[in-house]
PDB file of C-alpha atoms and ligand atoms in Angstrom:
ATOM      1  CA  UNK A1097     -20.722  12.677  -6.388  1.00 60.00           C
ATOM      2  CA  UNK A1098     -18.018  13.342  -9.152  1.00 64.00           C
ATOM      3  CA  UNK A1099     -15.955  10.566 -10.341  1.00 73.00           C
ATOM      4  CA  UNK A1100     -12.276  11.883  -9.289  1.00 83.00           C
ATOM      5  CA  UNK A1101     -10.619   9.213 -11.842  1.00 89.00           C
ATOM      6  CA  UNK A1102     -11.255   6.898 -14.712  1.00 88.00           C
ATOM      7  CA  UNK A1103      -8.093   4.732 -13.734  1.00 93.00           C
ATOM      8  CA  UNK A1104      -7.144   3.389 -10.713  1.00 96.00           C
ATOM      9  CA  UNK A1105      -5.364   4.479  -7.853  1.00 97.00           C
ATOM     10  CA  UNK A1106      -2.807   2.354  -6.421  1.00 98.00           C
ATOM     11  CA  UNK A1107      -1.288   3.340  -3.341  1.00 98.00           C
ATOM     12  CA  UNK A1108       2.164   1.638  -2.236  1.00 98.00           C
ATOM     13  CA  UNK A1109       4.728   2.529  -0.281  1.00 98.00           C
ATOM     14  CA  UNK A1110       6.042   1.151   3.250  1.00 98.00           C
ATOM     15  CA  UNK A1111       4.092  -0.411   6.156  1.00 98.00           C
ATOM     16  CA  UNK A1112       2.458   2.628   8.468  1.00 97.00           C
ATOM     17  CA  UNK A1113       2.974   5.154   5.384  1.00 98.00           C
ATOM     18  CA  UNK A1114      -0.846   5.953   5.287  1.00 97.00           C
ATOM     19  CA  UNK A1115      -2.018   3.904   2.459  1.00 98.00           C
ATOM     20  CA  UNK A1116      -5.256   2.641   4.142  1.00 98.00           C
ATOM     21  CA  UNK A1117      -5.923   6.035   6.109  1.00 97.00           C
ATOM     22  CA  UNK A1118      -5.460   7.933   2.650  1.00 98.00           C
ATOM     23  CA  UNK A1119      -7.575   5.308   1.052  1.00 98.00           C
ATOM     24  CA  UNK A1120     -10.539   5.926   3.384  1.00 98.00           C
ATOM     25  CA  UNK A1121     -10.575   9.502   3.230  1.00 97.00           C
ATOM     26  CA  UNK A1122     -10.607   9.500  -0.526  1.00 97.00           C
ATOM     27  CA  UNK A1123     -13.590   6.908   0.222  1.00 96.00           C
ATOM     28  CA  UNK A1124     -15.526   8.985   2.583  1.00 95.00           C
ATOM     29  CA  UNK A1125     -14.675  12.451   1.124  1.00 94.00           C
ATOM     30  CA  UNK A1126     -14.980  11.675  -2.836  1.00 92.00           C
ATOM     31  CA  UNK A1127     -16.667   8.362  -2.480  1.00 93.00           C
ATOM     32  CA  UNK A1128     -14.017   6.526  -4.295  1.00 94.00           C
ATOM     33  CA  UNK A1129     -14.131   2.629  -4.080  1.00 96.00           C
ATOM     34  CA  UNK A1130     -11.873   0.985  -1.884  1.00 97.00           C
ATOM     35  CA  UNK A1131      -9.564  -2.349  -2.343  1.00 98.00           C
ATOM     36  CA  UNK A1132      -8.318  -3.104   0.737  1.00 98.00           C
ATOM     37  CA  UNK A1133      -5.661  -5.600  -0.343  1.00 98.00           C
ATOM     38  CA  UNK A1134      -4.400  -7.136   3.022  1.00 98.00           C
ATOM     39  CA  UNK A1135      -8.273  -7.258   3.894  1.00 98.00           C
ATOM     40  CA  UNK A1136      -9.529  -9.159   1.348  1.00 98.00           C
ATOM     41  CA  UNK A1137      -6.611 -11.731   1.365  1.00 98.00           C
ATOM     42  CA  UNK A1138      -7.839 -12.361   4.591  1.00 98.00           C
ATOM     43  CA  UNK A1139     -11.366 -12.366   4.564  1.00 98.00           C
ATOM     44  CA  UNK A1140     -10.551 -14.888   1.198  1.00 98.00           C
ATOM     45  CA  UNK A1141      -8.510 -17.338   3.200  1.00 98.00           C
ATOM     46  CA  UNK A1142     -10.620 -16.592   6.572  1.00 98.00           C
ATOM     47  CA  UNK A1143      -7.073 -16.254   8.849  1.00 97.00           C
ATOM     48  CA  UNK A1144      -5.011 -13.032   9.443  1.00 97.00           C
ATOM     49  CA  UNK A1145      -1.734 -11.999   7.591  1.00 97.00           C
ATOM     50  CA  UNK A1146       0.028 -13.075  10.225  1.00 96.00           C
ATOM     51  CA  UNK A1147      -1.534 -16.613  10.285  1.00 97.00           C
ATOM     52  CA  UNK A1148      -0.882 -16.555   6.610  1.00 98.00           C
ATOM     53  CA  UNK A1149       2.631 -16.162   6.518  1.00 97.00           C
ATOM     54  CA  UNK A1150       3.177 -18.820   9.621  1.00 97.00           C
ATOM     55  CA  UNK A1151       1.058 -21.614   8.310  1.00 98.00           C
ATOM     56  CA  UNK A1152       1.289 -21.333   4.654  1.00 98.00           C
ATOM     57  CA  UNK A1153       4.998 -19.002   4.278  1.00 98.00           C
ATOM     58  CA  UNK A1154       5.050 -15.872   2.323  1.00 97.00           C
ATOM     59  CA  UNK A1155       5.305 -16.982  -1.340  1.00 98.00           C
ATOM     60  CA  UNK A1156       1.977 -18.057  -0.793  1.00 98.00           C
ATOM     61  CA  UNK A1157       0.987 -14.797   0.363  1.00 98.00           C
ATOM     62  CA  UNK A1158       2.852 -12.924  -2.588  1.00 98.00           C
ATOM     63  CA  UNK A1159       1.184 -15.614  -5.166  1.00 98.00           C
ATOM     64  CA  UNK A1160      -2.328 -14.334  -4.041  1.00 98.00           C
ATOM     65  CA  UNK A1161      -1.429 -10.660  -3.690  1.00 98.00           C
ATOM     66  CA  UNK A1162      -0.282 -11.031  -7.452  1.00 98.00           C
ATOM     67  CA  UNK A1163      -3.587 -12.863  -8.475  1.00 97.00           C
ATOM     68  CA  UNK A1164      -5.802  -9.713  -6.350  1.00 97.00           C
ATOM     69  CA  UNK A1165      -4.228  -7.009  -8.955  1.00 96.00           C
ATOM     70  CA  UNK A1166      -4.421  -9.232 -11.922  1.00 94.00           C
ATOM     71  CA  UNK A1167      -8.281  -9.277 -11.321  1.00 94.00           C
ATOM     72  CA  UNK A1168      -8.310  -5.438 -10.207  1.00 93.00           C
ATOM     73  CA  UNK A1169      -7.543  -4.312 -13.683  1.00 90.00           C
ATOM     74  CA  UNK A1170     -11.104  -4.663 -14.778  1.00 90.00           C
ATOM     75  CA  UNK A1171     -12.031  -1.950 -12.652  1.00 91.00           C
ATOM     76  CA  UNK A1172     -11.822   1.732 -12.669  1.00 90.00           C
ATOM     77  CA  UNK A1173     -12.502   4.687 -10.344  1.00 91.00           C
ATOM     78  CA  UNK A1174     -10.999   2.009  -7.485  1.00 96.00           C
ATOM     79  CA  UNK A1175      -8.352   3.177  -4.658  1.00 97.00           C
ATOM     80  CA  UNK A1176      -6.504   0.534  -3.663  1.00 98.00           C
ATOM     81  CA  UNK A1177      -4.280   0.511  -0.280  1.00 98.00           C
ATOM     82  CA  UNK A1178      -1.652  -2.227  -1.326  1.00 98.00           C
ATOM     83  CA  UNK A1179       0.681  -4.102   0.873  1.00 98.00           C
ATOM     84  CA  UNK A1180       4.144  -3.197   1.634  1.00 98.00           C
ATOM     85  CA  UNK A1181       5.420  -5.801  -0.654  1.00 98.00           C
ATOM     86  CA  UNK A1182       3.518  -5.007  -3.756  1.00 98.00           C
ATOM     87  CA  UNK A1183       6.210  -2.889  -5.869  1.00 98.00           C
ATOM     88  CA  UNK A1184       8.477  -5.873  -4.801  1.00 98.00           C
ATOM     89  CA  UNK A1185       7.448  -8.146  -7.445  1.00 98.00           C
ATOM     90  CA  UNK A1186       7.992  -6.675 -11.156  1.00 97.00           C
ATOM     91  CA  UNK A1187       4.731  -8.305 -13.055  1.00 97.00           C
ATOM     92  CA  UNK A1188       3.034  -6.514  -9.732  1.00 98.00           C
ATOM     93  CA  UNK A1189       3.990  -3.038 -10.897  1.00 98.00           C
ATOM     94  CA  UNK A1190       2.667  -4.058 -14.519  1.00 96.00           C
ATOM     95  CA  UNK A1191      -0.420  -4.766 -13.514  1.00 96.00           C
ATOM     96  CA  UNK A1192      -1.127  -1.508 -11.768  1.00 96.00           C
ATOM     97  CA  UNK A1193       0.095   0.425 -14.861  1.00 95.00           C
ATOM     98  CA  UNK A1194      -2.351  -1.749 -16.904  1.00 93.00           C
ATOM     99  CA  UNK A1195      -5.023   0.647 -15.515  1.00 89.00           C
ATOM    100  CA  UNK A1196      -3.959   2.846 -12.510  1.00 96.00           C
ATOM    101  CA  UNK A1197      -1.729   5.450 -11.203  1.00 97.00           C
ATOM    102  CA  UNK A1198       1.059   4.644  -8.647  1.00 98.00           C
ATOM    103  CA  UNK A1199       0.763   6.679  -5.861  1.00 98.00           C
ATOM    104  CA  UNK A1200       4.374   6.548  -3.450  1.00 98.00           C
ATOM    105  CA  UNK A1201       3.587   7.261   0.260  1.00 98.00           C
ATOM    106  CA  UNK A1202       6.456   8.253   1.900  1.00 98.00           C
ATOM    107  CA  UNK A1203       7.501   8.652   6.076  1.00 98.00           C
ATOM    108  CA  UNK A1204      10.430   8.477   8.119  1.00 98.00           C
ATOM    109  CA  UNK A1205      11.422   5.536   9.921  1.00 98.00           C
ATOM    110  CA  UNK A1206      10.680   7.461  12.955  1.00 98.00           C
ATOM    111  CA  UNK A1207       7.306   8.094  11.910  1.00 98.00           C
ATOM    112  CA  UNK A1208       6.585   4.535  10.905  1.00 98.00           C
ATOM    113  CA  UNK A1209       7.857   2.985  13.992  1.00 98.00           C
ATOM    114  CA  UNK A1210       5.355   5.690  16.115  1.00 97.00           C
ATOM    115  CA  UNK A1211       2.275   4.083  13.770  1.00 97.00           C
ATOM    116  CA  UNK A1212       3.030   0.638  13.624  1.00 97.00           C
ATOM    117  CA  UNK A1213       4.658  -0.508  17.531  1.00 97.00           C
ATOM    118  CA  UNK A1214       1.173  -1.618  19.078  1.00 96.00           C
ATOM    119  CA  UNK A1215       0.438  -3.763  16.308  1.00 94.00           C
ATOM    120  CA  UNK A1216       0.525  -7.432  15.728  1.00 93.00           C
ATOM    121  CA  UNK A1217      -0.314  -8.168  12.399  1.00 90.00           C
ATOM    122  CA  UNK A1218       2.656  -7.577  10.319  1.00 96.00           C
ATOM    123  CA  UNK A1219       4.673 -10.754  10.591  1.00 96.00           C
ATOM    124  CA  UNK A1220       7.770  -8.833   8.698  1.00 97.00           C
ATOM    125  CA  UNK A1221       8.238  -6.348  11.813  1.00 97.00           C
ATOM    126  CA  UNK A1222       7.018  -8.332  14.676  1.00 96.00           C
ATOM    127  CA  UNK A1223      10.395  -8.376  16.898  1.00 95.00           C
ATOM    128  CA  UNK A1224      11.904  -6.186  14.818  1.00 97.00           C
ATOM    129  CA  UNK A1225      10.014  -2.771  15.603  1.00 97.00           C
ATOM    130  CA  UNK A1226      13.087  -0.482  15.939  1.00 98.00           C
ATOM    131  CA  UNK A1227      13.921   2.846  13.743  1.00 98.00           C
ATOM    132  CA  UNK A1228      17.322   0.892  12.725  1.00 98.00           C
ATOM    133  CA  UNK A1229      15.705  -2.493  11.064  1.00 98.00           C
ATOM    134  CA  UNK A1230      12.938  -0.187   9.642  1.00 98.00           C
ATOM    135  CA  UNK A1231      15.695   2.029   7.821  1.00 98.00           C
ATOM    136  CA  UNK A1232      17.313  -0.731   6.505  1.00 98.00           C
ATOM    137  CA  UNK A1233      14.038  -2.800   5.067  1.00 98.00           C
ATOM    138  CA  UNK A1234      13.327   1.189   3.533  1.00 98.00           C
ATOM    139  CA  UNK A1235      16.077   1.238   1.978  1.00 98.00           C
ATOM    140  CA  UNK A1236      15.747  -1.856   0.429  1.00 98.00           C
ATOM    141  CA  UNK A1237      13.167  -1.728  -1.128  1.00 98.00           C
ATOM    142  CA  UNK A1238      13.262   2.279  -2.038  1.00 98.00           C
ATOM    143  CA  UNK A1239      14.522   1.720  -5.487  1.00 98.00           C
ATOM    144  CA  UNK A1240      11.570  -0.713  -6.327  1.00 98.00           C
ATOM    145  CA  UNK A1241       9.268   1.668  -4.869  1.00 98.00           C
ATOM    146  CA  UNK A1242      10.732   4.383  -6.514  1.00 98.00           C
ATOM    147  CA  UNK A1243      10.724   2.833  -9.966  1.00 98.00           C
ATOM    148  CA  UNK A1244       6.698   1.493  -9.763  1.00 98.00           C
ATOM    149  CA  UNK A1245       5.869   5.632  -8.486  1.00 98.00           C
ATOM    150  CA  UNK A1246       4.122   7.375 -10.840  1.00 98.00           C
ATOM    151  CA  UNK A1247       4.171  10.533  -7.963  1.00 98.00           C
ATOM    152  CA  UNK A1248       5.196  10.925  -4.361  1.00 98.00           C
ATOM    153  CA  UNK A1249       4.248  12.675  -1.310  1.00 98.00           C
ATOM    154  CA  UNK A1250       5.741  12.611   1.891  1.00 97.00           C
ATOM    155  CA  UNK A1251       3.013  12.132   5.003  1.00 98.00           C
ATOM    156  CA  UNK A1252       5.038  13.251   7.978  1.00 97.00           C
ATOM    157  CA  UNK A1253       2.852  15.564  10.033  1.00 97.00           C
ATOM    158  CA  UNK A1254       0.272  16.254   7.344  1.00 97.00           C
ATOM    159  CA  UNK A1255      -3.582  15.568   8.167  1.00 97.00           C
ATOM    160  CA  UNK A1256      -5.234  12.704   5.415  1.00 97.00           C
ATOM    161  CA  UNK A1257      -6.682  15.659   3.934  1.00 97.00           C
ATOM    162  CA  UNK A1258      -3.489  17.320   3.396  1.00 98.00           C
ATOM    163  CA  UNK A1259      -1.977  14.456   1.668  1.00 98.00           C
ATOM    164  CA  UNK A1260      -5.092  13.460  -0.653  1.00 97.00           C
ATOM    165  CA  UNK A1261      -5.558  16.825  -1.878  1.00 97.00           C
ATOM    166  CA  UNK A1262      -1.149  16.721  -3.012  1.00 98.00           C
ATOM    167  CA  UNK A1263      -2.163  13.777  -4.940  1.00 98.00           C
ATOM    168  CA  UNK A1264      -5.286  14.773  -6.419  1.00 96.00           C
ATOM    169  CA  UNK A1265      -3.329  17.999  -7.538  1.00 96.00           C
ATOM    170  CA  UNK A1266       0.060  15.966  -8.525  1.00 97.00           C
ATOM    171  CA  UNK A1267      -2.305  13.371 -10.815  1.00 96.00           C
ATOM    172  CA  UNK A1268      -4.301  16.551 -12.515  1.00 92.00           C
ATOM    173  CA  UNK A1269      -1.240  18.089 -13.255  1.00 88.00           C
TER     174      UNK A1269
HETATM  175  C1  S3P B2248       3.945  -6.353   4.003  1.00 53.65           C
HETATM  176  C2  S3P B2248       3.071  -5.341   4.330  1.00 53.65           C
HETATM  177  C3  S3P B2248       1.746  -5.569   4.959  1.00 53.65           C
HETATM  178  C4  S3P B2248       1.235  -6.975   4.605  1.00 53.65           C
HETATM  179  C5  S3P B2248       2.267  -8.007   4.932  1.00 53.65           C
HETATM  180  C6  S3P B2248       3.600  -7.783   4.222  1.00 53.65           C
HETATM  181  C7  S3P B2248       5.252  -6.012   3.417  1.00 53.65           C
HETATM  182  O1  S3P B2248       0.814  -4.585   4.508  1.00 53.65           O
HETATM  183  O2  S3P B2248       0.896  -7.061   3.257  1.00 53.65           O
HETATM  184  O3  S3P B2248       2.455  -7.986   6.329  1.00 53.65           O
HETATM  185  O4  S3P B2248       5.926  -6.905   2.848  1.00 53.65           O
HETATM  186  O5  S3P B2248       5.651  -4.816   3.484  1.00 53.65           O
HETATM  187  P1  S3P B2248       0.820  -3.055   4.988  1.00 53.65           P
HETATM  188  O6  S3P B2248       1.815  -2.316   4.150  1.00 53.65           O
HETATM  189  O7  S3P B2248      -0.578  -2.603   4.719  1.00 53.65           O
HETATM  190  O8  S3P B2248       1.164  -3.035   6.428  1.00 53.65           O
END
């Protein structure tokens, strides 16, 4: 199979933009390597996010999110679907610019809420699943997001394959 990339890519954006759907079609359709961030943080401490954040608070989270890209930059040809808080945290972005692209997922509040209201295991929206809390976290954090984005798309409506081939085109541009 061709090798779509020498770098990595490093998909952020907000929780239910698409990163880890767009990260397994680029797996199963160009056979790109995947980093599931959230995953292996897990599988590493053996608990869910969720547990994470209530037993050991979310700096520790962040600390080990921070260590995962440090060791990422010694790969290449990787997709990588980070967390929502990623971009957050400025020596973050620096170490997916060491050797990657930043890919920006974008959706509507709206959307979000639709992909993320049956599930349990993201302690930052558990209570809070409404269109009007989701706005305001966006908004937030846009310029962060915005700032680490080396391009954007927008996933409303569009099919994973829709969506990876806008990147692939935006990154051979
Ligand atoms: C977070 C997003 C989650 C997970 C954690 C915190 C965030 O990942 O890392 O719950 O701060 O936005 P997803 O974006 O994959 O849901």
């Amino acid at each position: 199979m061709e090798k779509l990339f020498d770098y990595n890519i490093f998909l952020i954006g907000f929780m239910g933009a698409g990163k880890s759907t767009v990260a397994k079609y680029l797996n199963g359709t160009y056979g790109m390597r995947v980093v599931e961030m959230d995953q292996i943080i897990a599988d590493r401490e053996q608990m869910s996010i969720a547990d994470i954040f209530r037993i050991h608070g979310e700096e520790y989270f962040r600390k080990l999110e921070t260590a995962l890209l440090v060791e990422l930059q010694s790969q290449s040809n990787v997709v990588v679907s980070c967390g929502g808080g990623v971009p957050m945290r400025e020596e973050n972005v620096q170490a997916m610019k060491k050797n990657g692209r930043v890919v920006l997922l974008n959706a509507r509040p709206e959307t979000i809420l639709e992909r993320v209201k049956d599930n349990h295991d993201r302690p930052l929206l558990e209570n809070h699943k409404s269109v009007d809390y989701i706005a305001e976290l966006m908004e937030k954090r846009r310029p962060k997001y915005e700032a680490a984005a080396d391009i954007r798309v927008a996933t409303d409506g569009r099919s994973a394959k829709e969506i990876c081939e806008d990147i692939i085109r935006q990154l051979r541009k």
